[in-house]
PDB file of C-alpha atoms in Angstrom:
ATOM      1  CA  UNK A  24       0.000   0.000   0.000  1.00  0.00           C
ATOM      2  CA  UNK A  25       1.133   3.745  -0.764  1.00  0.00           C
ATOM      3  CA  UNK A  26       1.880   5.133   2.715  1.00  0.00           C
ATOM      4  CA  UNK A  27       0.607   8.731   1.543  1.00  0.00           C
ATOM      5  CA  UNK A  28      -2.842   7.182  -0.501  1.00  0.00           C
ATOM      6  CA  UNK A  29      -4.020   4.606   1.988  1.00  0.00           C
ATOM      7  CA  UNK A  30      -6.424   2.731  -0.315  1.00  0.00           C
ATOM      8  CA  UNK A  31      -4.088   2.652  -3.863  1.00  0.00           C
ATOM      9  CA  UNK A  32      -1.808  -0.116  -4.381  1.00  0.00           C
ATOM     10  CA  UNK A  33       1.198   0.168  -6.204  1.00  0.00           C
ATOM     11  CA  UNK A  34       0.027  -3.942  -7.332  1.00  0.00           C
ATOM     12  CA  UNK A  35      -3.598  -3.796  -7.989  1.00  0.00           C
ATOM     13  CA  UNK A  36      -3.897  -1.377 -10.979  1.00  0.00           C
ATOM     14  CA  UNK A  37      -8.187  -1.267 -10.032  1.00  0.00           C
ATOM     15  CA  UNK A  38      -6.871   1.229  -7.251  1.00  0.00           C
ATOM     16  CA  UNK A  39      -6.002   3.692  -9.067  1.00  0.00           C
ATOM     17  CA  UNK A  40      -7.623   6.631 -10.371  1.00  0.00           C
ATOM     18  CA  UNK A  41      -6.410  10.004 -11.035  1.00  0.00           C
ATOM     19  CA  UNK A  42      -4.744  11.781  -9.301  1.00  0.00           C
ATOM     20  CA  UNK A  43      -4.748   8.788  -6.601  1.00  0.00           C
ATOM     21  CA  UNK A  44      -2.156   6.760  -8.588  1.00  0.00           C
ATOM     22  CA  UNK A  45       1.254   5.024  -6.986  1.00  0.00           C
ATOM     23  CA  UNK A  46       4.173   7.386  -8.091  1.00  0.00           C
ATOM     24  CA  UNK A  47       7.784   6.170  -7.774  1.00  0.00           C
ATOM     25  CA  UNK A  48       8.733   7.044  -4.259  1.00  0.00           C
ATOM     26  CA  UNK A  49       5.188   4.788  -3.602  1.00  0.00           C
ATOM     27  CA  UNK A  50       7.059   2.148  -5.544  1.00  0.00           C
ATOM     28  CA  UNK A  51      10.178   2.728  -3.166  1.00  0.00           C
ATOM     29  CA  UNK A  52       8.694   2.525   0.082  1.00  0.00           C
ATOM     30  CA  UNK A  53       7.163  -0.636  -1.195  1.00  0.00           C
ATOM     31  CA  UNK A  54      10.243  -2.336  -2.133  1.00  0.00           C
ATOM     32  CA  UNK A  55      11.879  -1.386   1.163  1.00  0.00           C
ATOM     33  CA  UNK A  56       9.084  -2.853   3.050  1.00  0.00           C
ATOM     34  CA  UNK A  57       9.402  -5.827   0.869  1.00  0.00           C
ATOM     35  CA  UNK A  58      13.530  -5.805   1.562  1.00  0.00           C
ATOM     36  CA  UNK A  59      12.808  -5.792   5.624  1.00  0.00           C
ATOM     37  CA  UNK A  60      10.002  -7.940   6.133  1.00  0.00           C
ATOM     38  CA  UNK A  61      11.103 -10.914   3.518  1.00  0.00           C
ATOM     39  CA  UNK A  62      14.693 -10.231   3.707  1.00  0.00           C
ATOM     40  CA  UNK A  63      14.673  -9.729  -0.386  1.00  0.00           C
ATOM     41  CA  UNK A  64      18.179  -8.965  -1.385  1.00  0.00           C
ATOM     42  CA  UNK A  65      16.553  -8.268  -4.853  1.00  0.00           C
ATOM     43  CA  UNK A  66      13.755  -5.735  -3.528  1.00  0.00           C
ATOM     44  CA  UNK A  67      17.049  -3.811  -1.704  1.00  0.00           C
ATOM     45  CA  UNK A  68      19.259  -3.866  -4.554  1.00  0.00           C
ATOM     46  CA  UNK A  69      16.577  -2.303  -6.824  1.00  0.00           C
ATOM     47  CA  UNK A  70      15.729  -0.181  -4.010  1.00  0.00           C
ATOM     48  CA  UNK A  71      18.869   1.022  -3.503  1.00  0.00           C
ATOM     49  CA  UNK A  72      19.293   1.952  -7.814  1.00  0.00           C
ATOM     50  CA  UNK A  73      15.772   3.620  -7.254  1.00  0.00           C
ATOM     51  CA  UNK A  74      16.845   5.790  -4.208  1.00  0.00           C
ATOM     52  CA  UNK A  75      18.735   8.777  -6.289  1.00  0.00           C
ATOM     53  CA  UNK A  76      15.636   9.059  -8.608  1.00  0.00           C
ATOM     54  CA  UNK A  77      13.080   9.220  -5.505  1.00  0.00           C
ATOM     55  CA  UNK A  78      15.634  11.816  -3.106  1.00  0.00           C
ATOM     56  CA  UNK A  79      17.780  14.954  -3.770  1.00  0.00           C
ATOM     57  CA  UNK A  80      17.215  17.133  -7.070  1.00  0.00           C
ATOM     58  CA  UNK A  81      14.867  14.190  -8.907  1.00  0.00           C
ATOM     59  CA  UNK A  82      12.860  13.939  -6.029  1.00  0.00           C
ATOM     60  CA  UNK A  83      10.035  16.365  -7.670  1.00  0.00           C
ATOM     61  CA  UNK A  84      10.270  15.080 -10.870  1.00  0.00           C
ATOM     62  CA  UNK A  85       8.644  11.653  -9.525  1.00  0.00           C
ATOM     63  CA  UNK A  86       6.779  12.586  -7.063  1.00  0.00           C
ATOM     64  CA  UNK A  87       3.656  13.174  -8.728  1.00  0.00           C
ATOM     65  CA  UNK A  88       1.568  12.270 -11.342  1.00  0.00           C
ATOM     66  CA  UNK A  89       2.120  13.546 -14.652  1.00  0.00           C
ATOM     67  CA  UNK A  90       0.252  16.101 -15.622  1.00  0.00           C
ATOM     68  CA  UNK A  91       1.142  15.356 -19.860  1.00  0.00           C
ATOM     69  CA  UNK A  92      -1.781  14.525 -21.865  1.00  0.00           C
ATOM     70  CA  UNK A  93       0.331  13.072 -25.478  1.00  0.00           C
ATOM     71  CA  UNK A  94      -3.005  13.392 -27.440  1.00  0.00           C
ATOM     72  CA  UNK A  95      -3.388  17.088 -26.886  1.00  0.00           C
ATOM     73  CA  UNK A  96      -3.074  19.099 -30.037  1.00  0.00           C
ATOM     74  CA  UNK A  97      -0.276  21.207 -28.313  1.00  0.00           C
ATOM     75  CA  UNK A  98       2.359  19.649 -26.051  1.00  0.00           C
ATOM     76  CA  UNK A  99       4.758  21.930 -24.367  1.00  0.00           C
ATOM     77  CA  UNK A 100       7.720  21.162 -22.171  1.00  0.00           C
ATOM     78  CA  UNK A 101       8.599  23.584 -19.935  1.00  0.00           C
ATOM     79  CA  UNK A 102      11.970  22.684 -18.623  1.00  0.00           C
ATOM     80  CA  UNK A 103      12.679  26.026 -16.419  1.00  0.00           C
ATOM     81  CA  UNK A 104      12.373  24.699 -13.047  1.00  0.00           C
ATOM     82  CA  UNK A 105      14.919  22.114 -14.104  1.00  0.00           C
ATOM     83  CA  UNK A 106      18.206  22.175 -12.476  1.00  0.00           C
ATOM     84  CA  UNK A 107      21.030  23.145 -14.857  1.00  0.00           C
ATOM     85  CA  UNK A 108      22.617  19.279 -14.471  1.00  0.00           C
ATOM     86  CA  UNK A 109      19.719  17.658 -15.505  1.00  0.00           C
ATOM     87  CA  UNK A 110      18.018  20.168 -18.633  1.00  0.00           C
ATOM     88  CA  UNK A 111      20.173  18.294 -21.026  1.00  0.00           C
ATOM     89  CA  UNK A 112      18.847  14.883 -19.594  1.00  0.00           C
ATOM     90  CA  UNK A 113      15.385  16.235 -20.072  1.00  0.00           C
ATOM     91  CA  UNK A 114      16.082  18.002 -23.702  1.00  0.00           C
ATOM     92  CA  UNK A 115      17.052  14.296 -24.437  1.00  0.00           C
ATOM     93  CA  UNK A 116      14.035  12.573 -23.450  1.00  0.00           C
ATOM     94  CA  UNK A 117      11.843  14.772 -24.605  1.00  0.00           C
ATOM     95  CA  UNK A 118      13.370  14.954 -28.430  1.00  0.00           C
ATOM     96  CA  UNK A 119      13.845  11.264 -27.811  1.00  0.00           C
ATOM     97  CA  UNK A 120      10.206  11.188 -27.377  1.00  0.00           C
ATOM     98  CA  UNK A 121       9.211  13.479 -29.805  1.00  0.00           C
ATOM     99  CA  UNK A 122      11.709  11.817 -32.680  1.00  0.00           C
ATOM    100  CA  UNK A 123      10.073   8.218 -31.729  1.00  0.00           C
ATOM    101  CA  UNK A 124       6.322   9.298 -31.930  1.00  0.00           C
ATOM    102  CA  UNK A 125       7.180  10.658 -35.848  1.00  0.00           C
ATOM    103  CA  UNK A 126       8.970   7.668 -36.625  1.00  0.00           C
ATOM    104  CA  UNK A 127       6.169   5.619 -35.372  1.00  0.00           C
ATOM    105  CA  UNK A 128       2.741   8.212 -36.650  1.00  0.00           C
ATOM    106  CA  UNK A 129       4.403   9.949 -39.733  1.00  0.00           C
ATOM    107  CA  UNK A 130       2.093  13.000 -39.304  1.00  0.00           C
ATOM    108  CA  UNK A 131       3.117  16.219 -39.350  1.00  0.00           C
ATOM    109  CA  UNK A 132       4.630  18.006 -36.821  1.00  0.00           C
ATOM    110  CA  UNK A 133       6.368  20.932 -35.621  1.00  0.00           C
ATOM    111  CA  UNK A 134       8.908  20.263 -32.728  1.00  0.00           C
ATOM    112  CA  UNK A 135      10.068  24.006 -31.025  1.00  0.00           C
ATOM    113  CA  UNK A 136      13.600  24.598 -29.458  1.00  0.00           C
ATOM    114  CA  UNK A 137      13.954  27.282 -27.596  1.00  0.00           C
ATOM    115  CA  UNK A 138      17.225  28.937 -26.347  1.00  0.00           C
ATOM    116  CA  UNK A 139      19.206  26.124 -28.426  1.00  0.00           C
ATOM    117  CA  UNK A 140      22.149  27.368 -27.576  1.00  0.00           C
ATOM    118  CA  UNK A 141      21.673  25.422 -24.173  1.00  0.00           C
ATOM    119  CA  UNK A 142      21.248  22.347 -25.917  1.00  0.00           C
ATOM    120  CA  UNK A 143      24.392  22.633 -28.190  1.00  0.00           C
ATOM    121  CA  UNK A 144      26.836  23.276 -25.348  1.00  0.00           C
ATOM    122  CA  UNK A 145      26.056  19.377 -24.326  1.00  0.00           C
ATOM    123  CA  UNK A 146      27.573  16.775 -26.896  1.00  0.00           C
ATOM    124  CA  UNK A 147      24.656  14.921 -26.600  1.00  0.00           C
ATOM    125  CA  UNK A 148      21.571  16.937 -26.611  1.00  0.00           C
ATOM    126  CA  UNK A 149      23.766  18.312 -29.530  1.00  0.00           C
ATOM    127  CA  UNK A 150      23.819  15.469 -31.474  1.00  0.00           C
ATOM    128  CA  UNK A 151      19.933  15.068 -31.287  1.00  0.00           C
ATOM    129  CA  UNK A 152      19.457  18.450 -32.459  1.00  0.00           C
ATOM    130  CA  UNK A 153      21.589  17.762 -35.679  1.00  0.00           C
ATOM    131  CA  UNK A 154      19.954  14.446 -36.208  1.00  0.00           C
ATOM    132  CA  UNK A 155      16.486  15.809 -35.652  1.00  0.00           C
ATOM    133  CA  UNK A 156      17.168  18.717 -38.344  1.00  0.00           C
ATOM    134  CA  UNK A 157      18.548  16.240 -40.789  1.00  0.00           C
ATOM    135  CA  UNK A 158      16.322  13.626 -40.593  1.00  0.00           C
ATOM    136  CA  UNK A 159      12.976  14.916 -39.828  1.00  0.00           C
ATOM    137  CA  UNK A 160      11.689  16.429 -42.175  1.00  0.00           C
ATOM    138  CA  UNK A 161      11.478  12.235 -43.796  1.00  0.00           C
ATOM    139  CA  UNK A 162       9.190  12.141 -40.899  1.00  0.00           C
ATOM    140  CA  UNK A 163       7.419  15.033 -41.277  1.00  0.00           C
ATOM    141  CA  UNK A 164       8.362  16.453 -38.138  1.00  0.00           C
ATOM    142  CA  UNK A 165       9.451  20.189 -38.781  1.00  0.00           C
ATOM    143  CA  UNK A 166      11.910  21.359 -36.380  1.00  0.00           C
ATOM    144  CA  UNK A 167      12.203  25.157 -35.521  1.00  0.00           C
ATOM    145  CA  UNK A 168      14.859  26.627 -33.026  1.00  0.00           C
ATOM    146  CA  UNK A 169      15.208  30.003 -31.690  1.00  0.00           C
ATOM    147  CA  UNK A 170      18.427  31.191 -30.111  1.00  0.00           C
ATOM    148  CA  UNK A 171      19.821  34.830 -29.443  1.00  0.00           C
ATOM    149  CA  UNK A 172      23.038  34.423 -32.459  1.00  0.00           C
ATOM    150  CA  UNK A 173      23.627  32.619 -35.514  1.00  0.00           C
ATOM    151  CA  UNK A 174      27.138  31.535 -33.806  1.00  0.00           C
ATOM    152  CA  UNK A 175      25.688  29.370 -31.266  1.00  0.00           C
ATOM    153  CA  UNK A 176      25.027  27.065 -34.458  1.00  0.00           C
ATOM    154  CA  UNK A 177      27.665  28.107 -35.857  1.00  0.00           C
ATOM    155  CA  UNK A 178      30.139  27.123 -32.825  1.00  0.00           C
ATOM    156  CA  UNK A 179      29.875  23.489 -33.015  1.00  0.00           C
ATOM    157  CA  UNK A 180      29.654  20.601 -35.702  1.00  0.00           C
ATOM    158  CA  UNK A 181      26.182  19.508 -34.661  1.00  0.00           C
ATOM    159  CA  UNK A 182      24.934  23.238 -34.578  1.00  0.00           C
ATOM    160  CA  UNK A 183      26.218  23.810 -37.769  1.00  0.00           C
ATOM    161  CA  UNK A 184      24.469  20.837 -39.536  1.00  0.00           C
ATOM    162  CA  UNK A 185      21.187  21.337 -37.773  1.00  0.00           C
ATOM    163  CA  UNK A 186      21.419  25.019 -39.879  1.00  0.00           C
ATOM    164  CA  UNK A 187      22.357  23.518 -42.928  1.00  0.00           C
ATOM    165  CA  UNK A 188      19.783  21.315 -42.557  1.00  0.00           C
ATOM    166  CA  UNK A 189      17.056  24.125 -41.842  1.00  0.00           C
ATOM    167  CA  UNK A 190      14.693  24.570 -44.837  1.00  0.00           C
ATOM    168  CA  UNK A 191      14.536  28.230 -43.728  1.00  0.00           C
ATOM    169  CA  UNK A 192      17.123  30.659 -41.646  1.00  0.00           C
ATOM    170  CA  UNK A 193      15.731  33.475 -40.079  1.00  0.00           C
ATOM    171  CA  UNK A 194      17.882  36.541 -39.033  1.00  0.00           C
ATOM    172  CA  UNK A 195      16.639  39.224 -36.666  1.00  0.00           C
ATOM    173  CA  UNK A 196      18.759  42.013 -34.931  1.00  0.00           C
ATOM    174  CA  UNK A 197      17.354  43.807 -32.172  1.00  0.00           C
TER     175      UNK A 197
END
């Protein structure tokens, strides 16, 4: 049983019902229960690779349920709470995400990057930038970026590609 939702159960999926759902500190406190009373060296070992995600700077991320609906005309991933270390984990799942659903639905999209410069300073958030300007458009996923100078595409191999990979460049000085 969740210790915060007395009658959901992380096992019995008939329990749930929104926003009363197990989240994954729910699934921690279960497997440390399991660990003490059965003496399960496999409910403490995945308890203990579970810990970092359920404590410290994660600890919001999974404490609650999601609030994403993925059928909504407009999704929109707002990454500014994020601590610095782990934007360019999120950038990553969330083009991950994106690049998967127009492999898998090939209709069109438009995937927005704002402030790209933040994603090219990290080798691999890079990399998915370049790969999503180069190869989605096959997909019909349109990929726009915004960022404050044409040299943070410029500055990097990945950047670069990603903007001469752009079906349109758009320069503004303010």
């Amino acid at each position: 049983r969740c210790g915060s939702k007395p009658d959901v159960s992380i096992t019995d999926a008939r329990t749930w019902t929104f926003p009363h759902v197990p989240v994954l500190p729910d699934v921690l406190a279960q497997l440390l229960r399991q660990a003490a009373e059965e003496q399960s060296a496999t409910a403490a070992s995945v308890a203990e690779r579970l810990r970092p995600f359920c404590t410290g700077t994660l600890a919001r991320l999974f404490a609650g349920p999601t609030t994403l609906r993925l059928n909504a005309g407009l999704t929109s991933f707002d990454l500014e709470g994020l601590d610095s270390e782990l934007r360019p984990l999120a950038v990553w799942l969330v083009g991950d995400y994106c690049w998967k659903r127009a492999k898998a639905d090939r209709k069109r999209r438009i995937l927005c990057l704002d402030e790209v410069k933040t994603l090219l300073e990290h080798p691999e958030s890079a990399r998915l930038v370049a790969h999503l300007y180069s190869l989605g458009r096959a997909y019909r996923l349109s990929v726009w970026s915004a960022s404050q100078s044409v040299t943070d595409y410029t500055a990097s191999p990945e950047g670069l590609r990603a903007l001469e990979n752009a079906h349109t460049a758009l320069c503004l000085r303010q």
